[in-house]
């Protein structure tokens, strides 16, 4: 089965906790029912990005943001074999 469109190189930047998948910004408006993607949908989209790499895949994250230590996204545990 075909996995869809592929690219020679895929870069997935900013894979840090709270940034990938992103946490929604606070809003003054009440959230709509389907406004926030589910964790399962975020994970699915992450894996779609990963499977588009034909030759090289680069997954990046920052070590700190604004002088504070940044944690890796929980989605990276799967790549480390812990998920």
Short mmCIF file of N, CA and C in Angstrom, two decimals:
data_model
loop_
_atom_site.label_atom_id
_atom_site.label_comp_id
_atom_site.label_asym_id
_atom_site.label_seq_id
_atom_site.Cartn_x
_atom_site.Cartn_y
_atom_site.Cartn_z
N UNK A 1 0.84 -1.19 0.00
CA UNK A 1 0.00 0.00 0.00
C UNK A 1 0.88 1.24 0.00
N UNK A 2 0.48 2.21 -0.74
CA UNK A 2 1.22 3.46 -0.82
C UNK A 2 0.98 4.28 0.43
N UNK A 3 2.04 4.93 0.90
CA UNK A 3 1.89 5.76 2.08
C UNK A 3 1.68 7.22 1.72
N UNK A 4 1.51 7.53 0.46
CA UNK A 4 1.23 8.89 0.05
C UNK A 4 2.46 9.60 -0.47
N UNK A 5 2.36 10.89 -0.59
CA UNK A 5 3.42 11.73 -1.12
C UNK A 5 4.66 11.65 -0.24
N UNK A 6 5.82 11.46 -0.86
CA UNK A 6 7.09 11.41 -0.14
C UNK A 6 8.01 12.53 -0.60
N UNK A 7 8.94 12.90 0.28
CA UNK A 7 9.92 13.92 -0.01
C UNK A 7 11.30 13.35 0.32
N UNK A 8 12.34 13.76 -0.42
CA UNK A 8 13.68 13.23 -0.12
C UNK A 8 14.12 13.54 1.31
N UNK A 9 13.80 14.73 1.79
CA UNK A 9 14.18 15.14 3.14
C UNK A 9 12.96 15.75 3.82
N UNK A 10 12.70 15.35 5.06
CA UNK A 10 11.63 15.94 5.86
C UNK A 10 12.25 16.44 7.16
N UNK A 11 11.95 17.70 7.50
CA UNK A 11 12.40 18.30 8.75
C UNK A 11 11.16 18.60 9.59
N UNK A 12 11.15 18.09 10.82
CA UNK A 12 10.06 18.36 11.76
C UNK A 12 10.67 19.19 12.89
N UNK A 13 10.48 20.52 12.84
CA UNK A 13 11.11 21.39 13.82
C UNK A 13 10.29 21.57 15.08
N UNK A 14 10.96 22.05 16.13
CA UNK A 14 10.28 22.51 17.34
C UNK A 14 9.49 21.42 18.06
N UNK A 15 10.05 20.23 18.14
CA UNK A 15 9.36 19.10 18.79
C UNK A 15 9.66 19.14 20.29
N UNK A 16 9.17 20.19 20.93
CA UNK A 16 9.33 20.39 22.37
C UNK A 16 7.96 20.35 23.04
N UNK A 17 7.94 19.96 24.30
CA UNK A 17 6.69 19.86 25.04
C UNK A 17 5.99 21.23 25.06
N UNK A 18 4.72 21.23 24.72
CA UNK A 18 3.94 22.45 24.71
C UNK A 18 4.01 23.22 23.41
N UNK A 19 4.95 22.83 22.57
CA UNK A 19 5.08 23.49 21.27
C UNK A 19 4.76 22.53 20.14
N UNK A 20 4.96 21.26 20.34
CA UNK A 20 4.63 20.24 19.35
C UNK A 20 4.20 18.99 20.08
N UNK A 21 2.97 18.64 20.16
CA UNK A 21 1.86 19.43 19.61
C UNK A 21 1.69 20.72 20.40
N UNK A 22 1.19 21.77 19.73
CA UNK A 22 1.07 23.06 20.42
C UNK A 22 -0.03 23.06 21.46
N UNK A 23 0.20 23.80 22.51
CA UNK A 23 -0.88 24.04 23.48
C UNK A 23 -1.66 25.24 22.97
N UNK A 24 -2.95 25.19 23.06
CA UNK A 24 -3.72 26.33 22.55
C UNK A 24 -3.45 27.59 23.38
N UNK A 25 -3.41 28.71 22.72
CA UNK A 25 -3.23 29.99 23.41
C UNK A 25 -4.50 30.29 24.19
N UNK A 26 -4.37 30.93 25.34
CA UNK A 26 -5.57 31.30 26.09
C UNK A 26 -6.45 32.21 25.24
N UNK A 27 -7.73 32.02 25.37
CA UNK A 27 -8.67 32.80 24.58
C UNK A 27 -9.74 33.39 25.49
N UNK A 28 -10.22 34.54 25.11
CA UNK A 28 -11.31 35.14 25.86
C UNK A 28 -12.65 34.56 25.45
N UNK A 29 -12.66 33.90 24.31
CA UNK A 29 -13.89 33.29 23.81
C UNK A 29 -14.01 31.86 24.31
N UNK A 30 -15.22 31.39 24.55
CA UNK A 30 -15.37 29.98 24.95
C UNK A 30 -14.98 29.07 23.79
N UNK A 31 -14.32 27.95 24.07
CA UNK A 31 -13.90 27.06 22.99
C UNK A 31 -15.09 26.42 22.29
N UNK A 32 -14.95 26.20 21.01
CA UNK A 32 -15.96 25.46 20.26
C UNK A 32 -15.79 23.98 20.58
N UNK A 33 -16.80 23.22 20.34
CA UNK A 33 -16.77 21.80 20.70
C UNK A 33 -15.60 21.06 20.05
N UNK A 34 -15.40 21.24 18.75
CA UNK A 34 -14.33 20.53 18.04
C UNK A 34 -13.15 21.45 17.75
N UNK A 35 -12.97 22.49 18.55
CA UNK A 35 -11.94 23.50 18.29
C UNK A 35 -10.53 22.98 18.54
N UNK A 36 -10.35 22.14 19.54
CA UNK A 36 -9.02 21.67 19.92
C UNK A 36 -8.82 20.24 19.42
N UNK A 37 -7.73 20.01 18.65
CA UNK A 37 -7.49 18.65 18.17
C UNK A 37 -7.19 17.70 19.33
N UNK A 38 -7.60 16.47 19.20
CA UNK A 38 -7.37 15.49 20.24
C UNK A 38 -5.91 15.05 20.23
N UNK A 39 -5.46 14.48 21.32
CA UNK A 39 -4.09 13.97 21.41
C UNK A 39 -3.86 12.90 20.36
N UNK A 40 -4.86 12.08 20.10
CA UNK A 40 -4.72 11.03 19.09
C UNK A 40 -4.54 11.63 17.70
N UNK A 41 -5.24 12.71 17.42
CA UNK A 41 -5.10 13.37 16.12
C UNK A 41 -3.73 14.02 15.99
N UNK A 42 -3.23 14.64 17.06
CA UNK A 42 -1.89 15.23 17.03
C UNK A 42 -0.84 14.15 16.79
N UNK A 43 -0.99 13.00 17.44
CA UNK A 43 -0.05 11.90 17.25
C UNK A 43 -0.11 11.37 15.82
N UNK A 44 -1.30 11.26 15.29
CA UNK A 44 -1.47 10.79 13.91
C UNK A 44 -0.77 11.74 12.94
N UNK A 45 -0.96 13.04 13.13
CA UNK A 45 -0.32 14.02 12.24
C UNK A 45 1.21 13.97 12.35
N UNK A 46 1.71 13.74 13.55
CA UNK A 46 3.16 13.60 13.75
C UNK A 46 3.69 12.42 12.95
N UNK A 47 3.01 11.29 13.03
CA UNK A 47 3.46 10.11 12.32
C UNK A 47 3.32 10.26 10.81
N UNK A 48 2.31 10.99 10.37
CA UNK A 48 2.20 11.28 8.93
C UNK A 48 3.44 12.05 8.47
N UNK A 49 3.84 13.05 9.25
CA UNK A 49 5.05 13.81 8.90
C UNK A 49 6.26 12.89 8.84
N UNK A 50 6.40 12.00 9.81
CA UNK A 50 7.56 11.11 9.86
C UNK A 50 7.60 10.16 8.67
N UNK A 51 6.45 9.69 8.25
CA UNK A 51 6.42 8.70 7.17
C UNK A 51 6.55 9.32 5.79
N UNK A 52 6.64 10.62 5.69
CA UNK A 52 6.81 11.27 4.39
C UNK A 52 8.27 11.35 3.96
N UNK A 53 9.19 11.02 4.85
CA UNK A 53 10.62 11.09 4.53
C UNK A 53 11.03 9.86 3.72
N UNK A 54 11.55 10.11 2.53
CA UNK A 54 12.03 9.00 1.70
C UNK A 54 13.47 8.64 2.03
N UNK A 55 14.35 9.65 2.17
CA UNK A 55 15.77 9.39 2.39
C UNK A 55 16.26 9.82 3.76
N UNK A 56 15.85 11.03 4.20
CA UNK A 56 16.36 11.58 5.45
C UNK A 56 15.23 12.21 6.25
N UNK A 57 15.28 12.00 7.56
CA UNK A 57 14.32 12.60 8.49
C UNK A 57 15.10 13.31 9.58
N UNK A 58 14.78 14.58 9.79
CA UNK A 58 15.43 15.36 10.84
C UNK A 58 14.35 15.88 11.78
N UNK A 59 14.41 15.45 13.04
CA UNK A 59 13.46 15.90 14.07
C UNK A 59 14.26 16.74 15.05
N UNK A 60 13.85 18.00 15.23
CA UNK A 60 14.62 18.95 16.04
C UNK A 60 13.80 19.46 17.22
N UNK A 61 14.52 19.86 18.27
CA UNK A 61 13.88 20.54 19.39
C UNK A 61 14.89 21.46 20.05
N UNK A 62 14.40 22.46 20.72
CA UNK A 62 15.26 23.39 21.44
C UNK A 62 15.58 22.83 22.82
N UNK A 63 16.73 23.18 23.34
CA UNK A 63 17.08 22.78 24.71
C UNK A 63 16.52 23.76 25.73
N UNK A 64 16.31 25.01 25.27
CA UNK A 64 15.71 26.00 26.16
C UNK A 64 14.95 27.04 25.37
N UNK A 65 13.99 27.65 26.04
CA UNK A 65 13.20 28.76 25.51
C UNK A 65 13.21 29.86 26.55
N UNK A 66 13.64 31.04 26.16
CA UNK A 66 13.63 32.17 27.08
C UNK A 66 14.41 31.94 28.35
N UNK A 67 15.51 31.20 28.27
CA UNK A 67 16.33 30.94 29.44
C UNK A 67 15.84 29.79 30.31
N UNK A 68 14.74 29.19 29.95
CA UNK A 68 14.20 28.04 30.70
C UNK A 68 14.43 26.76 29.93
N UNK A 69 14.74 25.72 30.66
CA UNK A 69 14.97 24.41 30.03
C UNK A 69 13.67 23.93 29.37
N UNK A 70 13.79 23.47 28.15
CA UNK A 70 12.64 22.96 27.41
C UNK A 70 12.67 21.44 27.41
N UNK A 71 11.55 20.84 27.67
CA UNK A 71 11.43 19.38 27.67
C UNK A 71 11.06 18.89 26.27
N UNK A 72 11.47 17.69 25.94
CA UNK A 72 11.10 17.09 24.66
C UNK A 72 9.61 16.80 24.64
N UNK A 73 9.05 16.84 23.46
CA UNK A 73 7.64 16.49 23.30
C UNK A 73 7.42 15.03 23.71
N UNK A 74 6.31 14.74 24.34
CA UNK A 74 6.01 13.34 24.66
C UNK A 74 5.95 12.45 23.43
N UNK A 75 5.70 13.04 22.26
CA UNK A 75 5.65 12.25 21.04
C UNK A 75 7.00 11.63 20.70
N UNK A 76 8.08 12.20 21.19
CA UNK A 76 9.42 11.67 20.90
C UNK A 76 9.70 10.36 21.61
N UNK A 77 8.93 10.06 22.66
CA UNK A 77 9.15 8.79 23.39
C UNK A 77 8.99 7.60 22.45
N UNK A 78 8.10 7.72 21.50
CA UNK A 78 7.87 6.63 20.56
C UNK A 78 9.12 6.39 19.72
N UNK A 79 9.79 7.47 19.32
CA UNK A 79 11.02 7.33 18.54
C UNK A 79 12.14 6.73 19.36
N UNK A 80 12.14 6.99 20.66
CA UNK A 80 13.16 6.44 21.55
C UNK A 80 12.87 4.99 21.95
N UNK A 81 11.72 4.47 21.55
CA UNK A 81 11.36 3.09 21.86
C UNK A 81 10.68 2.93 23.20
N UNK A 82 10.19 4.02 23.79
CA UNK A 82 9.52 3.95 25.10
C UNK A 82 8.01 4.17 24.99
N UNK A 83 7.49 4.20 23.79
CA UNK A 83 6.07 4.51 23.65
C UNK A 83 5.28 3.40 23.07
#
